[in-house]
């Protein structure tokens, strides 16, 4: 559970950093506020620009695992088109590995989803 809480906090921190930069705050000021290097803030902002700041498949599943949302809410949220992503190109990191389907498989392997849930999710996106 500690991993889940830490990962959700990391996702939220990245979202807040991106939104601060998008709102006009300088990367140097953001870096000071969150105690990161300016280069790290730049990479996080660049990645968030490509991936967006909406909920990801990983975030939605981990929210359910942490008890923040119900299983029904998880399926509803995963049904929105905005979270289902193809492989993307990140300006800082190049091609990011994976896709939403691969994220689902990794979450199954990690024990965050059951086989039946994976089947239901994948069937909904065919």
PDB file of N, CA and C in Angstrom, residues 36-121:
ATOM      1  N   UNK A  36      13.170  20.565  -6.055  1.00  0.00           N
ATOM      2  CA  UNK A  36      13.723  19.788  -7.155  1.00  0.00           C
ATOM      3  C   UNK A  36      14.654  20.699  -7.938  1.00  0.00           C
ATOM      4  N   UNK A  37      15.469  20.109  -8.795  1.00  0.00           N
ATOM      5  CA  UNK A  37      16.294  20.938  -9.674  1.00  0.00           C
ATOM      6  C   UNK A  37      15.409  21.527 -10.765  1.00  0.00           C
ATOM      7  N   UNK A  38      15.849  22.620 -11.346  1.00  0.00           N
ATOM      8  CA  UNK A  38      15.101  23.229 -12.434  1.00  0.00           C
ATOM      9  C   UNK A  38      15.033  22.256 -13.615  1.00  0.00           C
ATOM     10  N   UNK A  39      16.102  21.489 -13.837  1.00  0.00           N
ATOM     11  CA  UNK A  39      16.117  20.512 -14.931  1.00  0.00           C
ATOM     12  C   UNK A  39      15.057  19.427 -14.708  1.00  0.00           C
ATOM     13  N   UNK A  40      14.888  18.994 -13.473  1.00  0.00           N
ATOM     14  CA  UNK A  40      13.860  17.984 -13.166  1.00  0.00           C
ATOM     15  C   UNK A  40      12.466  18.544 -13.412  1.00  0.00           C
ATOM     16  N   UNK A  41      12.259  19.781 -13.006  1.00  0.00           N
ATOM     17  CA  UNK A  41      10.967  20.431 -13.243  1.00  0.00           C
ATOM     18  C   UNK A  41      10.721  20.535 -14.740  1.00  0.00           C
ATOM     19  N   UNK A  42      11.743  20.915 -15.498  1.00  0.00           N
ATOM     20  CA  UNK A  42      11.605  21.023 -16.954  1.00  0.00           C
ATOM     21  C   UNK A  42      11.176  19.682 -17.555  1.00  0.00           C
ATOM     22  N   UNK A  43      11.827  18.584 -17.141  1.00  0.00           N
ATOM     23  CA  UNK A  43      11.481  17.260 -17.667  1.00  0.00           C
ATOM     24  C   UNK A  43      10.042  16.876 -17.303  1.00  0.00           C
ATOM     25  N   UNK A  44       9.651  17.149 -16.060  1.00  0.00           N
ATOM     26  CA  UNK A  44       8.279  16.821 -15.649  1.00  0.00           C
ATOM     27  C   UNK A  44       7.251  17.619 -16.445  1.00  0.00           C
ATOM     28  N   UNK A  45       7.522  18.883 -16.662  1.00  0.00           N
ATOM     29  CA  UNK A  45       6.600  19.738 -17.418  1.00  0.00           C
ATOM     30  C   UNK A  45       6.523  19.266 -18.876  1.00  0.00           C
ATOM     31  N   UNK A  46       7.677  18.965 -19.469  1.00  0.00           N
ATOM     32  CA  UNK A  46       7.696  18.508 -20.867  1.00  0.00           C
ATOM     33  C   UNK A  46       6.927  17.199 -21.016  1.00  0.00           C
ATOM     34  N   UNK A  47       7.108  16.287 -20.084  1.00  0.00           N
ATOM     35  CA  UNK A  47       6.412  15.005 -20.151  1.00  0.00           C
ATOM     36  C   UNK A  47       4.909  15.199 -19.961  1.00  0.00           C
ATOM     37  N   UNK A  48       4.526  16.058 -19.022  1.00  0.00           N
ATOM     38  CA  UNK A  48       3.104  16.316 -18.774  1.00  0.00           C
ATOM     39  C   UNK A  48       2.438  16.975 -19.981  1.00  0.00           C
ATOM     40  N   UNK A  49       3.184  17.805 -20.708  1.00  0.00           N
ATOM     41  CA  UNK A  49       2.624  18.428 -21.920  1.00  0.00           C
ATOM     42  C   UNK A  49       2.243  17.377 -22.943  1.00  0.00           C
ATOM     43  N   UNK A  50       3.067  16.340 -23.054  1.00  0.00           N
ATOM     44  CA  UNK A  50       2.806  15.285 -24.028  1.00  0.00           C
ATOM     45  C   UNK A  50       1.707  14.355 -23.540  1.00  0.00           C
ATOM     46  N   UNK A  51       1.803  13.936 -22.288  1.00  0.00           N
ATOM     47  CA  UNK A  51       0.864  12.948 -21.753  1.00  0.00           C
ATOM     48  C   UNK A  51      -0.440  13.555 -21.268  1.00  0.00           C
ATOM     49  N   UNK A  52      -0.422  14.863 -20.996  1.00  0.00           N
ATOM     50  CA  UNK A  52      -1.592  15.512 -20.433  1.00  0.00           C
ATOM     51  C   UNK A  52      -1.611  15.348 -18.923  1.00  0.00           C
ATOM     52  N   UNK A  53      -2.538  16.016 -18.296  1.00  0.00           N
ATOM     53  CA  UNK A  53      -2.607  15.972 -16.843  1.00  0.00           C
ATOM     54  C   UNK A  53      -3.913  15.360 -16.345  1.00  0.00           C
ATOM     55  N   UNK A  54      -4.687  14.811 -17.255  1.00  0.00           N
ATOM     56  CA  UNK A  54      -5.892  14.099 -16.842  1.00  0.00           C
ATOM     57  C   UNK A  54      -5.517  12.770 -16.215  1.00  0.00           C
ATOM     58  N   UNK A  55      -6.492  12.093 -15.662  1.00  0.00           N
ATOM     59  CA  UNK A  55      -6.230  10.822 -15.014  1.00  0.00           C
ATOM     60  C   UNK A  55      -5.754   9.788 -16.028  1.00  0.00           C
ATOM     61  N   UNK A  56      -4.739   9.032 -15.643  1.00  0.00           N
ATOM     62  CA  UNK A  56      -4.222   7.949 -16.472  1.00  0.00           C
ATOM     63  C   UNK A  56      -4.853   6.637 -16.043  1.00  0.00           C
ATOM     64  N   UNK A  57      -4.685   5.612 -16.852  1.00  0.00           N
ATOM     65  CA  UNK A  57      -5.148   4.272 -16.504  1.00  0.00           C
ATOM     66  C   UNK A  57      -4.531   3.862 -15.169  1.00  0.00           C
ATOM     67  N   UNK A  58      -3.234   4.051 -15.036  1.00  0.00           N
ATOM     68  CA  UNK A  58      -2.547   3.676 -13.803  1.00  0.00           C
ATOM     69  C   UNK A  58      -3.143   4.401 -12.597  1.00  0.00           C
ATOM     70  N   UNK A  59      -3.340   5.699 -12.715  1.00  0.00           N
ATOM     71  CA  UNK A  59      -3.865   6.475 -11.597  1.00  0.00           C
ATOM     72  C   UNK A  59      -5.254   5.989 -11.190  1.00  0.00           C
ATOM     73  N   UNK A  60      -6.114   5.737 -12.151  1.00  0.00           N
ATOM     74  CA  UNK A  60      -7.480   5.300 -11.854  1.00  0.00           C
ATOM     75  C   UNK A  60      -7.474   3.957 -11.124  1.00  0.00           C
ATOM     76  N   UNK A  61      -6.684   3.022 -11.625  1.00  0.00           N
ATOM     77  CA  UNK A  61      -6.631   1.695 -10.995  1.00  0.00           C
ATOM     78  C   UNK A  61      -6.034   1.791  -9.586  1.00  0.00           C
ATOM     79  N   UNK A  62      -4.992   2.581  -9.429  1.00  0.00           N
ATOM     80  CA  UNK A  62      -4.382   2.720  -8.108  1.00  0.00           C
ATOM     81  C   UNK A  62      -5.316   3.430  -7.124  1.00  0.00           C
ATOM     82  N   UNK A  63      -6.129   4.369  -7.612  1.00  0.00           N
ATOM     83  CA  UNK A  63      -7.117   5.014  -6.743  1.00  0.00           C
ATOM     84  C   UNK A  63      -8.102   3.983  -6.203  1.00  0.00           C
ATOM     85  N   UNK A  64      -8.542   3.074  -7.072  1.00  0.00           N
ATOM     86  CA  UNK A  64      -9.448   2.010  -6.618  1.00  0.00           C
ATOM     87  C   UNK A  64      -8.738   1.110  -5.618  1.00  0.00           C
ATOM     88  N   UNK A  65      -7.501   0.736  -5.906  1.00  0.00           N
ATOM     89  CA  UNK A  65      -6.737  -0.145  -5.019  1.00  0.00           C
ATOM     90  C   UNK A  65      -6.562   0.494  -3.637  1.00  0.00           C
ATOM     91  N   UNK A  66      -6.386   1.804  -3.606  1.00  0.00           N
ATOM     92  CA  UNK A  66      -6.196   2.529  -2.350  1.00  0.00           C
ATOM     93  C   UNK A  66      -7.520   2.811  -1.641  1.00  0.00           C
ATOM     94  N   UNK A  67      -8.650   2.454  -2.270  1.00  0.00           N
ATOM     95  CA  UNK A  67      -9.952   2.658  -1.651  1.00  0.00           C
ATOM     96  C   UNK A  67     -10.511   4.053  -1.834  1.00  0.00           C
ATOM     97  N   UNK A  68      -9.920   4.831  -2.735  1.00  0.00           N
ATOM     98  CA  UNK A  68     -10.402   6.195  -2.968  1.00  0.00           C
ATOM     99  C   UNK A  68     -11.632   6.234  -3.863  1.00  0.00           C
ATOM    100  N   UNK A  69     -11.766   5.220  -4.723  1.00  0.00           N
ATOM    101  CA  UNK A  69     -12.941   5.106  -5.591  1.00  0.00           C
ATOM    102  C   UNK A  69     -13.396   3.649  -5.581  1.00  0.00           C
ATOM    103  N   UNK A  70     -14.632   3.421  -5.964  1.00  0.00           N
ATOM    104  CA  UNK A  70     -15.177   2.058  -6.021  1.00  0.00           C
ATOM    105  C   UNK A  70     -14.773   1.387  -7.336  1.00  0.00           C
ATOM    106  N   UNK A  71     -15.023   0.088  -7.396  1.00  0.00           N
ATOM    107  CA  UNK A  71     -14.756  -0.647  -8.640  1.00  0.00           C
ATOM    108  C   UNK A  71     -15.637  -0.123  -9.767  1.00  0.00           C
ATOM    109  N   UNK A  72     -16.900   0.178  -9.467  1.00  0.00           N
ATOM    110  CA  UNK A  72     -17.788   0.741 -10.495  1.00  0.00           C
ATOM    111  C   UNK A  72     -17.252   2.073 -11.011  1.00  0.00           C
ATOM    112  N   UNK A  73     -16.780   2.925 -10.102  1.00  0.00           N
ATOM    113  CA  UNK A  73     -16.200   4.211 -10.523  1.00  0.00           C
ATOM    114  C   UNK A  73     -14.958   3.985 -11.372  1.00  0.00           C
ATOM    115  N   UNK A  74     -14.147   2.994 -11.001  1.00  0.00           N
ATOM    116  CA  UNK A  74     -12.952   2.686 -11.783  1.00  0.00           C
ATOM    117  C   UNK A  74     -13.345   2.337 -13.222  1.00  0.00           C
ATOM    118  N   UNK A  75     -14.325   1.431 -13.385  1.00  0.00           N
ATOM    119  CA  UNK A  75     -14.749   1.048 -14.740  1.00  0.00           C
ATOM    120  C   UNK A  75     -15.320   2.234 -15.502  1.00  0.00           C
ATOM    121  N   UNK A  76     -16.103   3.057 -14.826  1.00  0.00           N
ATOM    122  CA  UNK A  76     -16.666   4.251 -15.483  1.00  0.00           C
ATOM    123  C   UNK A  76     -15.541   5.182 -15.936  1.00  0.00           C
ATOM    124  N   UNK A  77     -14.589   5.450 -15.047  1.00  0.00           N
ATOM    125  CA  UNK A  77     -13.486   6.353 -15.379  1.00  0.00           C
ATOM    126  C   UNK A  77     -12.598   5.792 -16.482  1.00  0.00           C
ATOM    127  N   UNK A  78     -12.396   4.482 -16.468  1.00  0.00           N
ATOM    128  CA  UNK A  78     -11.583   3.873 -17.527  1.00  0.00           C
ATOM    129  C   UNK A  78     -12.314   3.882 -18.869  1.00  0.00           C
ATOM    130  N   UNK A  79     -13.612   4.027 -18.841  1.00  0.00           N
ATOM    131  CA  UNK A  79     -14.394   4.061 -20.071  1.00  0.00           C
ATOM    132  C   UNK A  79     -14.289   5.368 -20.829  1.00  0.00           C
ATOM    133  N   UNK A  80     -13.733   6.399 -20.202  1.00  0.00           N
ATOM    134  CA  UNK A  80     -13.598   7.676 -20.897  1.00  0.00           C
ATOM    135  C   UNK A  80     -12.428   7.616 -21.865  1.00  0.00           C
ATOM    136  N   UNK A  81     -12.616   8.186 -23.017  1.00  0.00           N
ATOM    137  CA  UNK A  81     -11.599   8.131 -24.076  1.00  0.00           C
ATOM    138  C   UNK A  81     -10.300   8.824 -23.679  1.00  0.00           C
ATOM    139  N   UNK A  82     -10.371   9.837 -22.839  1.00  0.00           N
ATOM    140  CA  UNK A  82      -9.191  10.616 -22.493  1.00  0.00           C
ATOM    141  C   UNK A  82      -8.110   9.855 -21.761  1.00  0.00           C
ATOM    142  N   UNK A  83      -8.454   8.746 -21.113  1.00  0.00           N
ATOM    143  CA  UNK A  83      -7.437   8.013 -20.364  1.00  0.00           C
ATOM    144  C   UNK A  83      -6.812   6.897 -21.188  1.00  0.00           C
ATOM    145  N   UNK A  84      -7.367   6.578 -22.332  1.00  0.00           N
ATOM    146  CA  UNK A  84      -6.879   5.447 -23.126  1.00  0.00           C
ATOM    147  C   UNK A  84      -5.871   5.953 -24.143  1.00  0.00           C
ATOM    148  N   UNK A  85      -4.595   5.759 -23.862  1.00  0.00           N
ATOM    149  CA  UNK A  85      -3.548   6.389 -24.661  1.00  0.00           C
ATOM    150  C   UNK A  85      -2.744   5.402 -25.496  1.00  0.00           C
ATOM    151  N   UNK A  86      -2.397   5.798 -26.713  1.00  0.00           N
ATOM    152  CA  UNK A  86      -1.463   4.999 -27.511  1.00  0.00           C
ATOM    153  C   UNK A  86      -0.030   5.320 -27.081  1.00  0.00           C
ATOM    154  N   UNK A  87       0.907   4.678 -27.683  1.00  0.00           N
ATOM    155  CA  UNK A  87       2.317   4.992 -27.455  1.00  0.00           C
ATOM    156  C   UNK A  87       2.551   6.443 -27.880  1.00  0.00           C
ATOM    157  N   UNK A  88       3.309   7.200 -27.091  1.00  0.00           N
ATOM    158  CA  UNK A  88       3.522   8.613 -27.393  1.00  0.00           C
ATOM    159  C   UNK A  88       5.006   8.935 -27.437  1.00  0.00           C
ATOM    160  N   UNK A  89       5.320  10.071 -28.041  1.00  0.00           N
ATOM    161  CA  UNK A  89       6.695  10.553 -28.105  1.00  0.00           C
ATOM    162  C   UNK A  89       6.848  11.689 -27.107  1.00  0.00           C
ATOM    163  N   UNK A  90       7.805  11.554 -26.211  1.00  0.00           N
ATOM    164  CA  UNK A  90       8.090  12.557 -25.198  1.00  0.00           C
ATOM    165  C   UNK A  90       9.289  13.373 -25.681  1.00  0.00           C
ATOM    166  N   UNK A  91       9.224  14.707 -25.650  1.00  0.00           N
ATOM    167  CA  UNK A  91      10.337  15.510 -26.148  1.00  0.00           C
ATOM    168  C   UNK A  91      11.623  15.309 -25.347  1.00  0.00           C
ATOM    169  N   UNK A  92      11.516  14.957 -24.085  1.00  0.00           N
ATOM    170  CA  UNK A  92      12.717  14.766 -23.264  1.00  0.00           C
ATOM    171  C   UNK A  92      13.193  13.320 -23.283  1.00  0.00           C
ATOM    172  N   UNK A  93      12.253  12.378 -23.291  1.00  0.00           N
ATOM    173  CA  UNK A  93      12.618  10.974 -23.140  1.00  0.00           C
ATOM    174  C   UNK A  93      12.476  10.144 -24.409  1.00  0.00           C
ATOM    175  N   UNK A  94      12.055  10.750 -25.506  1.00  0.00           N
ATOM    176  CA  UNK A  94      11.838   9.989 -26.723  1.00  0.00           C
ATOM    177  C   UNK A  94      10.526   9.226 -26.646  1.00  0.00           C
ATOM    178  N   UNK A  95      10.456   8.076 -27.299  1.00  0.00           N
ATOM    179  CA  UNK A  95       9.228   7.285 -27.295  1.00  0.00           C
ATOM    180  C   UNK A  95       9.065   6.662 -25.918  1.00  0.00           C
ATOM    181  N   UNK A  96       7.941   6.939 -25.306  1.00  0.00           N
ATOM    182  CA  UNK A  96       7.666   6.353 -24.001  1.00  0.00           C
ATOM    183  C   UNK A  96       7.196   4.928 -24.200  1.00  0.00           C
ATOM    184  N   UNK A  97       7.666   4.043 -23.370  1.00  0.00           N
ATOM    185  CA  UNK A  97       7.250   2.653 -23.531  1.00  0.00           C
ATOM    186  C   UNK A  97       5.779   2.490 -23.181  1.00  0.00           C
ATOM    187  N   UNK A  98       5.161   1.578 -23.883  1.00  0.00           N
ATOM    188  CA  UNK A  98       3.831   1.181 -23.492  1.00  0.00           C
ATOM    189  C   UNK A  98       2.686   1.943 -24.083  1.00  0.00           C
ATOM    190  N   UNK A  99       1.534   1.473 -23.704  1.00  0.00           N
ATOM    191  CA  UNK A  99       0.255   2.038 -24.105  1.00  0.00           C
ATOM    192  C   UNK A  99      -0.698   1.731 -22.968  1.00  0.00           C
ATOM    193  N   UNK A 100      -1.910   2.164 -23.076  1.00  0.00           N
ATOM    194  CA  UNK A 100      -2.876   1.880 -22.020  1.00  0.00           C
ATOM    195  C   UNK A 100      -3.104   0.376 -21.868  1.00  0.00           C
ATOM    196  N   UNK A 101      -3.137  -0.350 -22.982  1.00  0.00           N
ATOM    197  CA  UNK A 101      -3.299  -1.805 -22.900  1.00  0.00           C
ATOM    198  C   UNK A 101      -2.143  -2.425 -22.129  1.00  0.00           C
ATOM    199  N   UNK A 102      -0.930  -1.980 -22.403  1.00  0.00           N
ATOM    200  CA  UNK A 102       0.231  -2.511 -21.688  1.00  0.00           C
ATOM    201  C   UNK A 102       0.210  -2.096 -20.225  1.00  0.00           C
ATOM    202  N   UNK A 103      -0.300  -0.895 -19.946  1.00  0.00           N
ATOM    203  CA  UNK A 103      -0.451  -0.457 -18.552  1.00  0.00           C
ATOM    204  C   UNK A 103      -1.404  -1.387 -17.808  1.00  0.00           C
ATOM    205  N   UNK A 104      -2.506  -1.759 -18.459  1.00  0.00           N
ATOM    206  CA  UNK A 104      -3.481  -2.672 -17.854  1.00  0.00           C
ATOM    207  C   UNK A 104      -2.815  -4.012 -17.544  1.00  0.00           C
ATOM    208  N   UNK A 105      -2.046  -4.520 -18.483  1.00  0.00           N
ATOM    209  CA  UNK A 105      -1.353  -5.806 -18.277  1.00  0.00           C
ATOM    210  C   UNK A 105      -0.356  -5.707 -17.119  1.00  0.00           C
ATOM    211  N   UNK A 106       0.370  -4.581 -17.034  1.00  0.00           N
ATOM    212  CA  UNK A 106       1.336  -4.394 -15.938  1.00  0.00           C
ATOM    213  C   UNK A 106       0.612  -4.299 -14.597  1.00  0.00           C
ATOM    214  N   UNK A 107      -0.549  -3.651 -14.571  1.00  0.00           N
ATOM    215  CA  UNK A 107      -1.325  -3.554 -13.333  1.00  0.00           C
ATOM    216  C   UNK A 107      -1.872  -4.914 -12.918  1.00  0.00           C
ATOM    217  N   UNK A 108      -2.181  -5.764 -13.883  1.00  0.00           N
ATOM    218  CA  UNK A 108      -2.572  -7.146 -13.594  1.00  0.00           C
ATOM    219  C   UNK A 108      -1.384  -7.883 -12.977  1.00  0.00           C
ATOM    220  N   UNK A 109      -0.226  -7.764 -13.624  1.00  0.00           N
ATOM    221  CA  UNK A 109       0.982  -8.435 -13.120  1.00  0.00           C
ATOM    222  C   UNK A 109       1.341  -7.962 -11.711  1.00  0.00           C
ATOM    223  N   UNK A 110       1.062  -6.688 -11.418  1.00  0.00           N
ATOM    224  CA  UNK A 110       1.355  -6.141 -10.104  1.00  0.00           C
ATOM    225  C   UNK A 110       0.331  -6.501  -9.046  1.00  0.00           C
ATOM    226  N   UNK A 111      -0.753  -7.166  -9.446  1.00  0.00           N
ATOM    227  CA  UNK A 111      -1.775  -7.574  -8.502  1.00  0.00           C
ATOM    228  C   UNK A 111      -2.823  -6.514  -8.212  1.00  0.00           C
ATOM    229  N   UNK A 112      -2.865  -5.468  -9.037  1.00  0.00           N
ATOM    230  CA  UNK A 112      -3.822  -4.382  -8.820  1.00  0.00           C
ATOM    231  C   UNK A 112      -5.151  -4.615  -9.526  1.00  0.00           C
ATOM    232  N   UNK A 113      -5.172  -5.572 -10.453  1.00  0.00           N
ATOM    233  CA  UNK A 113      -6.386  -5.947 -11.189  1.00  0.00           C
ATOM    234  C   UNK A 113      -6.473  -7.458 -11.251  1.00  0.00           C
ATOM    235  N   UNK A 114      -7.698  -7.971 -11.407  1.00  0.00           N
ATOM    236  CA  UNK A 114      -7.891  -9.399 -11.628  1.00  0.00           C
ATOM    237  C   UNK A 114      -7.979  -9.665 -13.128  1.00  0.00           C
ATOM    238  N   UNK A 115      -7.857 -10.938 -13.499  1.00  0.00           N
ATOM    239  CA  UNK A 115      -8.001 -11.329 -14.914  1.00  0.00           C
ATOM    240  C   UNK A 115      -9.376 -10.918 -15.443  1.00  0.00           C
ATOM    241  N   UNK A 116     -10.417 -11.130 -14.650  1.00  0.00           N
ATOM    242  CA  UNK A 116     -11.772 -10.789 -15.079  1.00  0.00           C
ATOM    243  C   UNK A 116     -11.910  -9.284 -15.301  1.00  0.00           C
ATOM    244  N   UNK A 117     -11.296  -8.483 -14.432  1.00  0.00           N
ATOM    245  CA  UNK A 117     -11.353  -7.028 -14.604  1.00  0.00           C
ATOM    246  C   UNK A 117     -10.612  -6.603 -15.865  1.00  0.00           C
ATOM    247  N   UNK A 118      -9.471  -7.209 -16.114  1.00  0.00           N
ATOM    248  CA  UNK A 118      -8.708  -6.886 -17.328  1.00  0.00           C
ATOM    249  C   UNK A 118      -9.529  -7.221 -18.554  1.00  0.00           C
ATOM    250  N   UNK A 119     -10.143  -8.394 -18.568  1.00  0.00           N
ATOM    251  CA  UNK A 119     -10.978  -8.787 -19.705  1.00  0.00           C
ATOM    252  C   UNK A 119     -12.103  -7.772 -19.921  1.00  0.00           C
ATOM    253  N   UNK A 120     -12.745  -7.357 -18.848  1.00  0.00           N
ATOM    254  CA  UNK A 120     -13.850  -6.396 -18.946  1.00  0.00           C
ATOM    255  C   UNK A 120     -13.352  -5.049 -19.487  1.00  0.00           C
ATOM    256  N   UNK A 121     -12.215  -4.611 -19.013  1.00  0.00           N
ATOM    257  CA  UNK A 121     -11.651  -3.322 -19.467  1.00  0.00           C
ATOM    258  C   UNK A 121     -11.279  -3.400 -20.948  1.00  0.00           C
TER     259      UNK A 121
END
